[in-house]
Short mmCIF file of C-alpha atoms in Angstrom, two decimals:
data_model
loop_
_atom_site.label_atom_id
_atom_site.label_comp_id
_atom_site.label_asym_id
_atom_site.label_seq_id
_atom_site.Cartn_x
_atom_site.Cartn_y
_atom_site.Cartn_z
CA MET L 1 3.97 -30.59 -9.59
CA ALA L 2 1.99 -27.55 -8.38
CA LYS L 3 1.42 -27.36 -4.64
CA ARG L 4 -2.22 -27.77 -3.72
CA ALA L 5 -3.69 -24.69 -2.06
CA THR L 6 -4.62 -25.13 1.58
CA THR L 7 -8.00 -24.04 2.91
CA LYS L 8 -6.32 -21.06 4.54
CA ASP L 9 -4.70 -20.06 1.24
CA LYS L 10 -8.02 -20.38 -0.59
CA ILE L 11 -9.66 -18.04 1.90
CA LEU L 12 -6.80 -15.53 1.69
CA ASN L 13 -6.77 -15.58 -2.11
CA ALA L 14 -10.52 -15.15 -2.37
CA ALA L 15 -10.57 -12.38 0.23
CA GLU L 16 -7.71 -10.55 -1.47
CA ALA L 17 -9.38 -10.64 -4.88
CA LEU L 18 -12.69 -9.36 -3.53
CA PHE L 19 -11.14 -6.75 -1.23
CA ALA L 20 -8.98 -5.36 -4.05
CA GLU L 21 -12.00 -5.05 -6.36
CA HIS L 22 -14.80 -4.00 -4.03
CA GLY L 23 -13.12 -2.80 -0.83
CA PHE L 24 -13.26 -4.20 2.68
CA GLU L 25 -16.62 -2.83 3.76
CA GLN L 26 -18.49 -3.91 0.61
CA THR L 27 -17.13 -7.46 0.74
CA SER L 28 -18.99 -9.90 2.97
CA LEU L 29 -17.73 -13.11 4.51
CA ARG L 30 -20.47 -14.90 2.57
CA GLN L 31 -18.96 -13.67 -0.72
CA ILE L 32 -15.50 -14.79 0.40
CA THR L 33 -16.63 -18.26 1.43
CA ALA L 34 -18.55 -18.67 -1.85
CA LEU L 35 -15.51 -17.75 -3.96
CA ALA L 36 -13.15 -19.85 -1.84
CA GLU L 37 -15.64 -22.73 -1.80
CA VAL L 38 -15.36 -23.16 1.96
CA ASN L 39 -17.78 -22.76 4.85
CA LEU L 40 -17.92 -19.94 7.38
CA ALA L 41 -16.60 -22.23 10.10
CA SER L 42 -13.33 -22.49 8.16
CA VAL L 43 -12.93 -18.70 8.16
CA ASN L 44 -13.64 -18.53 11.87
CA TYR L 45 -11.21 -21.38 12.57
CA HIS L 46 -8.30 -19.89 10.62
CA PHE L 47 -8.84 -16.18 11.29
CA GLY L 48 -11.50 -15.67 13.95
CA SER L 49 -12.90 -12.44 12.53
CA LYS L 50 -13.17 -10.35 9.39
CA LYS L 51 -10.69 -7.81 10.80
CA ALA L 52 -8.13 -10.55 11.40
CA LEU L 53 -8.69 -11.79 7.84
CA ILE L 54 -8.14 -8.28 6.46
CA GLN L 55 -4.91 -8.02 8.45
CA ALA L 56 -3.73 -11.41 7.16
CA VAL L 57 -4.37 -10.36 3.55
CA MET L 58 -2.35 -7.16 4.05
CA ALA L 59 0.37 -9.00 5.98
CA ARG L 60 1.31 -11.07 2.93
CA TYR L 61 2.35 -7.85 1.22
CA LEU L 62 3.57 -5.85 4.21
CA GLU L 63 5.95 -8.62 5.30
CA VAL L 64 7.72 -8.29 1.95
CA PHE L 65 7.31 -4.56 1.39
CA MET L 66 8.24 -3.13 4.79
CA PRO L 67 11.63 -4.84 5.31
CA ALA L 68 12.61 -3.96 1.73
CA LEU L 69 11.57 -0.33 2.27
CA ASP L 70 13.46 -0.20 5.57
CA GLN L 71 16.62 -1.38 3.83
CA GLN L 72 16.30 1.30 1.15
CA LEU L 73 15.65 4.03 3.73
CA ALA L 74 18.55 2.89 5.94
CA GLN L 75 20.94 3.22 2.99
CA LEU L 76 19.61 6.67 2.14
CA GLN L 77 19.86 7.74 5.77
CA GLN L 78 23.64 7.38 5.61
CA GLN L 79 23.93 10.22 3.10
CA PRO L 80 24.63 13.71 4.47
CA LEU L 81 22.19 15.47 2.16
CA ILE L 82 19.00 13.89 0.82
CA SER L 83 15.96 15.08 -1.10
CA THR L 84 12.28 14.23 -0.84
CA ARG L 85 12.48 12.74 -4.33
CA GLN L 86 15.16 10.33 -3.13
CA VAL L 87 12.96 9.32 -0.20
CA PHE L 88 10.01 8.49 -2.45
CA ASP L 89 12.30 6.72 -4.90
CA CYS L 90 12.98 4.27 -2.07
CA PHE L 91 9.48 2.90 -2.64
CA ARG L 92 10.16 1.75 -6.20
CA GLU L 93 12.11 -1.46 -5.58
CA PRO L 94 10.00 -2.64 -2.60
CA LEU L 95 6.87 -2.22 -4.73
CA LYS L 96 8.43 -4.25 -7.55
CA GLN L 97 9.25 -7.02 -5.08
CA LEU L 98 5.53 -7.48 -4.42
CA SER L 99 5.32 -9.30 -7.74
CA SER L 100 6.86 -12.22 -5.82
CA VAL L 101 3.74 -12.35 -3.66
CA ARG L 102 1.39 -12.50 -6.62
CA LYS L 103 1.31 -11.55 -10.28
CA GLY L 104 0.25 -7.92 -10.35
CA GLY L 105 1.19 -7.67 -6.68
CA PRO L 106 2.17 -3.96 -6.72
CA THR L 107 -1.18 -2.94 -8.22
CA LEU L 108 -3.14 -5.20 -5.88
CA PHE L 109 -1.29 -3.88 -2.84
CA LEU L 110 -1.90 -0.24 -3.78
CA SER L 111 -5.57 -1.01 -4.38
CA LEU L 112 -5.88 -2.64 -0.95
CA LEU L 113 -4.00 0.27 0.62
CA GLY L 114 -6.36 2.70 -1.09
CA PHE L 115 -9.44 1.01 0.33
CA ALA L 116 -7.81 0.80 3.76
CA TYR L 117 -7.31 4.57 3.72
CA ALA L 118 -10.63 5.52 2.13
CA GLU L 119 -12.67 3.28 4.43
CA ILE L 120 -10.76 4.32 7.57
CA GLN L 121 -9.70 0.82 8.63
CA GLY L 122 -8.23 1.92 11.95
CA HIS L 123 -7.36 -1.62 12.99
CA LEU L 124 -5.00 -1.85 10.00
CA ARG L 125 -3.16 1.27 11.12
CA ARG L 126 -2.73 -0.26 14.57
CA TYR L 127 -1.60 -3.54 13.07
CA THR L 128 0.95 -1.77 10.86
CA MET L 129 2.34 0.30 13.72
CA ASP L 130 2.51 -2.73 16.03
CA HIS L 131 4.45 -4.80 13.50
CA PHE L 132 6.29 -2.22 11.40
CA GLY L 133 6.36 0.86 13.60
CA ALA L 134 10.17 1.08 13.40
CA VAL L 135 9.98 1.33 9.60
CA MET L 136 7.41 4.12 9.80
CA GLU L 137 9.57 5.96 12.32
CA ARG L 138 12.57 5.70 9.99
CA LEU L 139 10.47 6.99 7.08
CA LEU L 140 9.42 10.04 9.10
CA ALA L 141 12.99 10.62 10.26
CA VAL L 142 14.31 10.54 6.70
CA LEU L 143 11.55 12.84 5.45
CA HIS L 144 12.39 15.33 8.21
CA MET L 145 16.06 15.13 7.18
CA ALA L 146 15.01 16.07 3.66
CA ASN L 147 12.64 18.80 4.92
CA PRO L 148 14.03 20.30 8.15
CA GLN L 149 11.96 23.45 7.52
CA LEU L 150 8.68 21.58 8.01
CA SER L 151 7.12 21.28 11.46
CA PRO L 152 5.73 17.90 12.58
CA VAL L 153 2.17 19.13 12.01
CA ASP L 154 3.06 20.36 8.49
CA MET L 155 4.60 16.96 7.75
CA PHE L 156 1.46 15.25 9.07
CA TRP L 157 -0.78 17.15 6.65
CA ARG L 158 1.52 16.74 3.68
CA LEU L 159 1.89 13.01 4.18
CA HIS L 160 -1.88 12.63 4.30
CA PHE L 161 -2.16 14.66 1.10
CA VAL L 162 0.47 12.35 -0.41
CA LEU L 163 -1.55 9.31 0.64
CA GLY L 164 -4.74 10.86 -0.70
CA ALA L 165 -3.17 11.57 -4.09
CA THR L 166 -1.79 8.02 -4.19
CA VAL L 167 -5.19 6.53 -3.37
CA PHE L 168 -6.93 8.64 -6.02
CA THR L 169 -4.35 7.68 -8.62
CA GLN L 170 -4.72 3.99 -7.80
CA VAL L 171 -8.53 3.98 -7.77
CA SER L 172 -8.71 6.05 -10.97
CA GLY L 173 -5.74 4.33 -12.64
CA PRO L 174 -7.63 2.39 -15.34
CA ALA L 175 -9.67 5.46 -16.32
CA LEU L 176 -6.59 7.70 -16.35
CA ARG L 177 -4.72 5.26 -18.60
CA GLU L 178 -7.68 5.10 -20.99
CA ILE L 179 -7.88 8.91 -21.18
CA ALA L 180 -4.11 9.18 -21.75
CA ALA L 181 -4.37 6.68 -24.60
CA ALA L 182 -7.45 8.25 -26.20
CA ASP L 183 -6.52 11.93 -25.84
CA PHE L 184 -2.73 11.84 -26.08
CA GLY L 185 -1.87 8.50 -27.70
CA GLU L 186 0.19 7.54 -24.65
CA THR L 187 0.22 3.92 -23.56
CA VAL L 188 0.91 3.60 -19.83
CA ARG L 189 1.15 0.35 -17.92
CA ALA L 190 -0.32 0.19 -14.42
CA ASP L 191 3.13 -0.08 -12.85
CA GLN L 192 4.37 2.98 -14.77
CA ILE L 193 1.87 5.30 -13.09
CA VAL L 194 4.09 5.28 -10.00
CA ASP L 195 6.90 6.78 -12.10
CA LYS L 196 4.60 9.68 -12.98
CA LEU L 197 3.30 10.04 -9.44
CA ILE L 198 6.58 10.21 -7.49
CA PRO L 199 7.83 13.59 -8.86
CA PHE L 200 4.41 15.11 -8.13
CA LEU L 201 4.36 13.79 -4.56
CA ALA L 202 7.91 14.98 -3.89
CA GLY L 203 7.07 18.43 -5.24
CA GLY L 204 4.03 18.65 -2.96
CA VAL L 205 6.00 17.84 0.17
CA ASP L 206 8.77 20.27 -0.84
CA ALA L 207 6.38 23.14 -1.61
CA VAL L 208 7.01 26.39 0.24
CA SER L 209 4.31 27.09 2.82
CA PRO L 210 2.30 30.31 2.31
CA ALA L 211 3.32 33.19 4.54
#
């Protein structure tokens, strides 16, 4: 017998669906309560604010993704020589595990992440660092192991370019897949775009800086 969704779950599910489609800024609490079929008082009772609701939606994914990523990075960190490609390959399995959160979880998570970056949701960055700062520190440490020639400021810029390319690819994913099918006869699933993206991202981080 299927478990009946709680009011809190209804709000989270409705918020997630709207955030992933329209973004955080363009989604109102009124839209969320209408889709969830609850009143505003319920949102305030369970979450207190829209920012807290956004964090709760992301937390469902981050609490699965971050520990899995940390495990992959810790294993890679034990190797004497590593490459940027190996570092980014560590993201594959944690992303797949997001299907346990929800069907299509990897795509939904990347869409939410894209809006978080594009809309400059600073509170989400603070939330992530407060709860998963150790994972982010390990990621930076492993990337520096793979690229000892890069200064911290160079790594800063390249990681933001990586994030920007990832956001663009996620937001434009459906259009890109349609073009690939129409112009080249290539059928690409949403989850396969990551396989195409990772070599490009690794190459960008590895690129030799101009003199």
